[in-house]
Short mmCIF file of C-alpha atoms in Angstrom, two decimals:
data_model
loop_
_atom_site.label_atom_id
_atom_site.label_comp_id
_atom_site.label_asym_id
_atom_site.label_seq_id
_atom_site.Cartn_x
_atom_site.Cartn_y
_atom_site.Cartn_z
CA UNK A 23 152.31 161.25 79.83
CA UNK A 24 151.93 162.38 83.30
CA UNK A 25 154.12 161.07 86.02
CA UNK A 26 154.57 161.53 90.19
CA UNK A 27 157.36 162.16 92.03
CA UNK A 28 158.29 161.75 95.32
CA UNK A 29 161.26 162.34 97.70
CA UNK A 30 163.32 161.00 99.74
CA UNK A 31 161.92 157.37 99.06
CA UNK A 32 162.95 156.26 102.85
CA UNK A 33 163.22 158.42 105.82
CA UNK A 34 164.87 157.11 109.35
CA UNK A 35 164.51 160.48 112.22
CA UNK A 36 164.44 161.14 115.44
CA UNK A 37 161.78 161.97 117.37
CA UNK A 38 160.99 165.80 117.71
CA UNK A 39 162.94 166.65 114.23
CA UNK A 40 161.52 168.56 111.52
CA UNK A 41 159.87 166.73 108.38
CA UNK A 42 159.51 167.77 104.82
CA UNK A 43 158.42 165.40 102.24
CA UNK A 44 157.76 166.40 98.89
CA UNK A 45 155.63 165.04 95.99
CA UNK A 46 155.54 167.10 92.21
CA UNK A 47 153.53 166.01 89.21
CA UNK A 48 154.97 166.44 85.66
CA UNK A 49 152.77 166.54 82.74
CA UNK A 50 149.23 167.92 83.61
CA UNK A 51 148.07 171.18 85.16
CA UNK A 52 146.29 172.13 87.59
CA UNK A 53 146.19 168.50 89.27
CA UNK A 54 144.13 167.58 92.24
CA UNK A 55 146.57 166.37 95.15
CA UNK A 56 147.00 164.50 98.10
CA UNK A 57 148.80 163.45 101.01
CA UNK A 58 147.63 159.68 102.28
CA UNK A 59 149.43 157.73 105.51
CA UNK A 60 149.49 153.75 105.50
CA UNK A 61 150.70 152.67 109.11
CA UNK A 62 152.13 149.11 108.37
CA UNK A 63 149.34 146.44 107.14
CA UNK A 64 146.78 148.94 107.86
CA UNK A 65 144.85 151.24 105.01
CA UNK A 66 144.80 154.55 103.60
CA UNK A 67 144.61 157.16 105.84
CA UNK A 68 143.90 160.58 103.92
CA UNK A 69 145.95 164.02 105.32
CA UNK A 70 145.06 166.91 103.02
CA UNK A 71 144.32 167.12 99.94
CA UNK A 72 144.68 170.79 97.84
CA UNK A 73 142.26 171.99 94.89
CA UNK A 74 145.02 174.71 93.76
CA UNK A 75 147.91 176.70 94.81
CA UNK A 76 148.02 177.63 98.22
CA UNK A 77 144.60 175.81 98.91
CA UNK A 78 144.79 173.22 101.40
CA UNK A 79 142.25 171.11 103.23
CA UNK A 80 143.16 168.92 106.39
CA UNK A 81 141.54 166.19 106.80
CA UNK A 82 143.25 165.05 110.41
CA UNK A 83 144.18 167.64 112.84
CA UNK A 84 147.88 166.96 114.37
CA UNK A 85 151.66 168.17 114.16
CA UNK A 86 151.82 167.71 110.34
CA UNK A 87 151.11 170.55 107.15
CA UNK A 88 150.90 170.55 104.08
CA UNK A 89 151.45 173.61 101.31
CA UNK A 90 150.72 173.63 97.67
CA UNK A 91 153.67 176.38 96.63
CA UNK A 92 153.54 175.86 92.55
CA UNK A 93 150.63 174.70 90.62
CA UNK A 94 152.67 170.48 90.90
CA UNK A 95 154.33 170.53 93.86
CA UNK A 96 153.17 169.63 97.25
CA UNK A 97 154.88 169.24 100.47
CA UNK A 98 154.32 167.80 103.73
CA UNK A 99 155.74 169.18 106.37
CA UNK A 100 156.52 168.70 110.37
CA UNK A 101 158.24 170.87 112.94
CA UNK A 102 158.46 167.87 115.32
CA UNK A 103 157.85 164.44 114.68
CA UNK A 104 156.31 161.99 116.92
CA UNK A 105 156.60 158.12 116.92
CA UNK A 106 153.59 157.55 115.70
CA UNK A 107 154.11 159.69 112.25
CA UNK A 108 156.13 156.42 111.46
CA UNK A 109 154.18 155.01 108.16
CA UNK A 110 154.38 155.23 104.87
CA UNK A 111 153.01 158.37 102.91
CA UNK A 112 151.78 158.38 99.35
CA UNK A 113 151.34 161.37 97.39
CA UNK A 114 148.27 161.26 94.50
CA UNK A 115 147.25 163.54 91.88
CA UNK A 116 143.72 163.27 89.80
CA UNK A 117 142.76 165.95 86.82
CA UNK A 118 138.80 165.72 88.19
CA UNK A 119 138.37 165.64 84.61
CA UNK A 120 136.90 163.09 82.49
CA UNK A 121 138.57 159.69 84.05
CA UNK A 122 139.08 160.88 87.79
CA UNK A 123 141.08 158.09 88.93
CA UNK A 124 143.79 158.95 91.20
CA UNK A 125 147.36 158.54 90.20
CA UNK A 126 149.88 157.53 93.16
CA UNK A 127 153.73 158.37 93.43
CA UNK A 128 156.11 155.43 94.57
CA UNK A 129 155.88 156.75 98.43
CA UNK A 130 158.29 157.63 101.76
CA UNK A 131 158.47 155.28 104.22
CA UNK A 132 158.98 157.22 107.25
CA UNK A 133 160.91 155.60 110.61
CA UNK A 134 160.51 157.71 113.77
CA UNK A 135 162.88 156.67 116.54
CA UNK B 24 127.83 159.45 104.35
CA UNK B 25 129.95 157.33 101.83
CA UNK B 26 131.33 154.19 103.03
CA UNK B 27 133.71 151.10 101.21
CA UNK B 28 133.62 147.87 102.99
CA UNK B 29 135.91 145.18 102.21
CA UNK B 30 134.93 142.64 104.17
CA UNK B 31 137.85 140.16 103.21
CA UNK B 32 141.07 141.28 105.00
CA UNK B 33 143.11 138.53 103.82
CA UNK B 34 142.69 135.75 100.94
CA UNK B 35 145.29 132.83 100.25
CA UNK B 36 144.78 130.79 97.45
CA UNK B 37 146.93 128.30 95.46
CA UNK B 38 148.52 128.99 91.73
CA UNK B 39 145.49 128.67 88.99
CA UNK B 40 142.58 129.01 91.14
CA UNK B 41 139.88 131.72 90.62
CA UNK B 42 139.84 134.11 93.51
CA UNK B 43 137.26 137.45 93.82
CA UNK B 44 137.69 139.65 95.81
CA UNK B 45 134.51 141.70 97.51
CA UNK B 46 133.89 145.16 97.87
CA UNK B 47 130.45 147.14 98.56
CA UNK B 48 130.23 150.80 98.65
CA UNK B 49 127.48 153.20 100.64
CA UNK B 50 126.37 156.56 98.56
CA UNK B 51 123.59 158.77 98.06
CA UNK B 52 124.77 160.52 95.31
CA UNK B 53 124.11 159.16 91.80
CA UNK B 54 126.98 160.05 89.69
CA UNK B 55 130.13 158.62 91.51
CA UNK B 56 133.20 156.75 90.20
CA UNK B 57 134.32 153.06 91.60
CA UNK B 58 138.30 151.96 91.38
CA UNK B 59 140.11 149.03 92.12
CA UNK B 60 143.75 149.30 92.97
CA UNK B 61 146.59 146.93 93.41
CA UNK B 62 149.88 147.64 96.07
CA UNK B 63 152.24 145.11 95.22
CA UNK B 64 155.27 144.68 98.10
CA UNK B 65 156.96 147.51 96.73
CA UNK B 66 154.26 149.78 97.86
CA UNK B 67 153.22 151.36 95.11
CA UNK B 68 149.61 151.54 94.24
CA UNK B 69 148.43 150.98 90.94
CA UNK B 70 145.08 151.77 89.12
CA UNK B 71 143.81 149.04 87.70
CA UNK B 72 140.00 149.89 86.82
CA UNK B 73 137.27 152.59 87.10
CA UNK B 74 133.66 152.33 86.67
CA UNK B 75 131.23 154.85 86.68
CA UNK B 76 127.67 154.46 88.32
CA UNK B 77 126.17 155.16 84.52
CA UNK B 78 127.59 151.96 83.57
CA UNK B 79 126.97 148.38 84.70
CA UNK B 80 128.84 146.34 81.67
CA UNK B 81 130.95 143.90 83.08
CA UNK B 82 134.61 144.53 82.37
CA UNK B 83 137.63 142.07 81.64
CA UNK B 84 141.27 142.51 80.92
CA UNK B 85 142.88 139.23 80.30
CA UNK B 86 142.90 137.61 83.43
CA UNK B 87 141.38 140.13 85.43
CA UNK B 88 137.18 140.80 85.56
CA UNK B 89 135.01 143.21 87.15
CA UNK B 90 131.50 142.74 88.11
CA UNK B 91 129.87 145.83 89.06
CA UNK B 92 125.95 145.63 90.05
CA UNK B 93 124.23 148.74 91.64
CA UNK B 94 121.56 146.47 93.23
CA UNK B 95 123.67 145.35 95.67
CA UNK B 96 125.86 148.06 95.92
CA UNK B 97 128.86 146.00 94.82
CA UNK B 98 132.01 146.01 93.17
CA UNK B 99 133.74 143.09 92.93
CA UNK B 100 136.69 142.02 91.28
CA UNK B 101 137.73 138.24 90.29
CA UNK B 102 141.32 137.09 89.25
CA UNK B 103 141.02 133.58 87.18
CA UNK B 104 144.09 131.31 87.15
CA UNK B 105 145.82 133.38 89.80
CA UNK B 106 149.50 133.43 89.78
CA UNK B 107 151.96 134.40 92.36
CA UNK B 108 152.91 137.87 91.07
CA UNK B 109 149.14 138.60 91.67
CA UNK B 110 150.25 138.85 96.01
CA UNK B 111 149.52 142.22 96.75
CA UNK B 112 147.06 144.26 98.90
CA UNK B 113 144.11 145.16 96.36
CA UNK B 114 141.94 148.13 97.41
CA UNK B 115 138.77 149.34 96.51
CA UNK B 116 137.68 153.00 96.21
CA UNK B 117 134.50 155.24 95.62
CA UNK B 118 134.38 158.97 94.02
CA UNK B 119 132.19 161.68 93.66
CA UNK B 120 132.18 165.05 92.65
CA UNK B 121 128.52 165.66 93.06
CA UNK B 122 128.76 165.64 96.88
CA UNK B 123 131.39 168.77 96.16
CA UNK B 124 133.77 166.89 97.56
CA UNK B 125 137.35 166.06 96.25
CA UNK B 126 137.55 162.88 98.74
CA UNK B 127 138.32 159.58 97.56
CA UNK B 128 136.39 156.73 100.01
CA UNK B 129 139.08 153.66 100.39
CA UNK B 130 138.26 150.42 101.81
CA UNK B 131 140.55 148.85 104.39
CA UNK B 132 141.92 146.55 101.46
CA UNK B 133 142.27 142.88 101.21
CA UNK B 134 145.61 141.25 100.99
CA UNK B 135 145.59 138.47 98.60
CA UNK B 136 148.52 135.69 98.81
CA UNK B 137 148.47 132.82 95.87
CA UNK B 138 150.90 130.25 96.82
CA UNK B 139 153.27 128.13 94.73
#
């Protein structure tokens, strides 16, 4: 079965520090991913989402990245954070196959001070 | 352009009551998918149903039911005998792959509280 991984779960850092969040999926290849942001009681926000290695799109230009090094792994990334990267960010993978549901990992919550 | 309105931003209800929750979607393709997820407090979300625009049959997992009519462009989803470990913020989304695109449409949600 295919699970989602992502690291650290919770994230306190100070404004204008580097980020780097990362998500991998175990048991499936070549997964669609994803990067969404959920400020507090709001919805899904989507970041970038990547159709294979080293293929990114960006959905919302500002200070963060993303980069699809290995087939399951993606990473979000920031060289300095501002307060209003504060949120919580969920990683998803889908197959685009048959079912194309997304699949979400357990999430970061991210404090900027 | 594709579009998910949930219309309901919050619902409270008491234990045992019947509770559905809206959600109408906007497309012009005519192959896309339709899902309904749950985010409990942990923050998780969870799939919990997709329907594709070929079919229209009503679905229904124990206490949990799905009415899906193209007419009306709507989705919704009803909870019967609602219980308190059904709190959570339930989202709707919309998919498709004929557009090219790998975007999944989310509505704004709807945060349902059932009360002891």
């Amino acid at each position: 079965s295919q699970t989602i991984h992502q690291w650290p779960a919770t994230l306190v850092q100070p404004v204008g520090s580097p980020l780097s969040l990362e998500c991998t999926v175990e048991g499936t290849s070549n997964p669609n991913l994803y990067w969404y942001r959920q400020a507090a009681g709001r919805g899904l926000q989507l970041l970038f989402y990547s159709v294979g290695i080293g293929q990114i799109s960006s959905e919302v230009p500002q200070n963060l990245s993303a980069s699809r090094p290995q087939d399951r792994q993606f990473i979000l990334s920031s060289k300095k954070l501002l307060l209003s990267d504060s949120g919580f960010y969920l990683c998803a993978w889908s197959n685009g196959g048959r079912y194309n549901e997304q699949f979400f990992g357990p999430g970061t919550r991210l404090t900027v001070l | 352009a594709q579009k998910v309105t949930q219309a309901q931003t919050e619902i409270s209800v008491v234990e045992k009551e019947d509770v559905t929750l809206d959600c109408v979607y906007e497309t012009r393709d005519t192959t896309y998918y339709l899902f309904w997820y749950k985010q409990p407090p942990s923050g998780e979300l969870v799939f919990l149903i997709r329907r594709n625009s070929f079919d229209e049959q009503n679905e229904i997992s124990g206490r949990y039911s799905w009415n899906f009519q193209k007419s009306t462009s709507s989705f919704n989803f009803t909870i019967t005998a609602s219980q308190v470990v059904d709190s959570a913020v339930y989202f709707c989304a919309l998919h498709s792959s004929t557009s090219g695109t790998y975007k999944y449409i989310f509505g704004t949600g709807t945060r349902l509280k059932v009360l002891a």
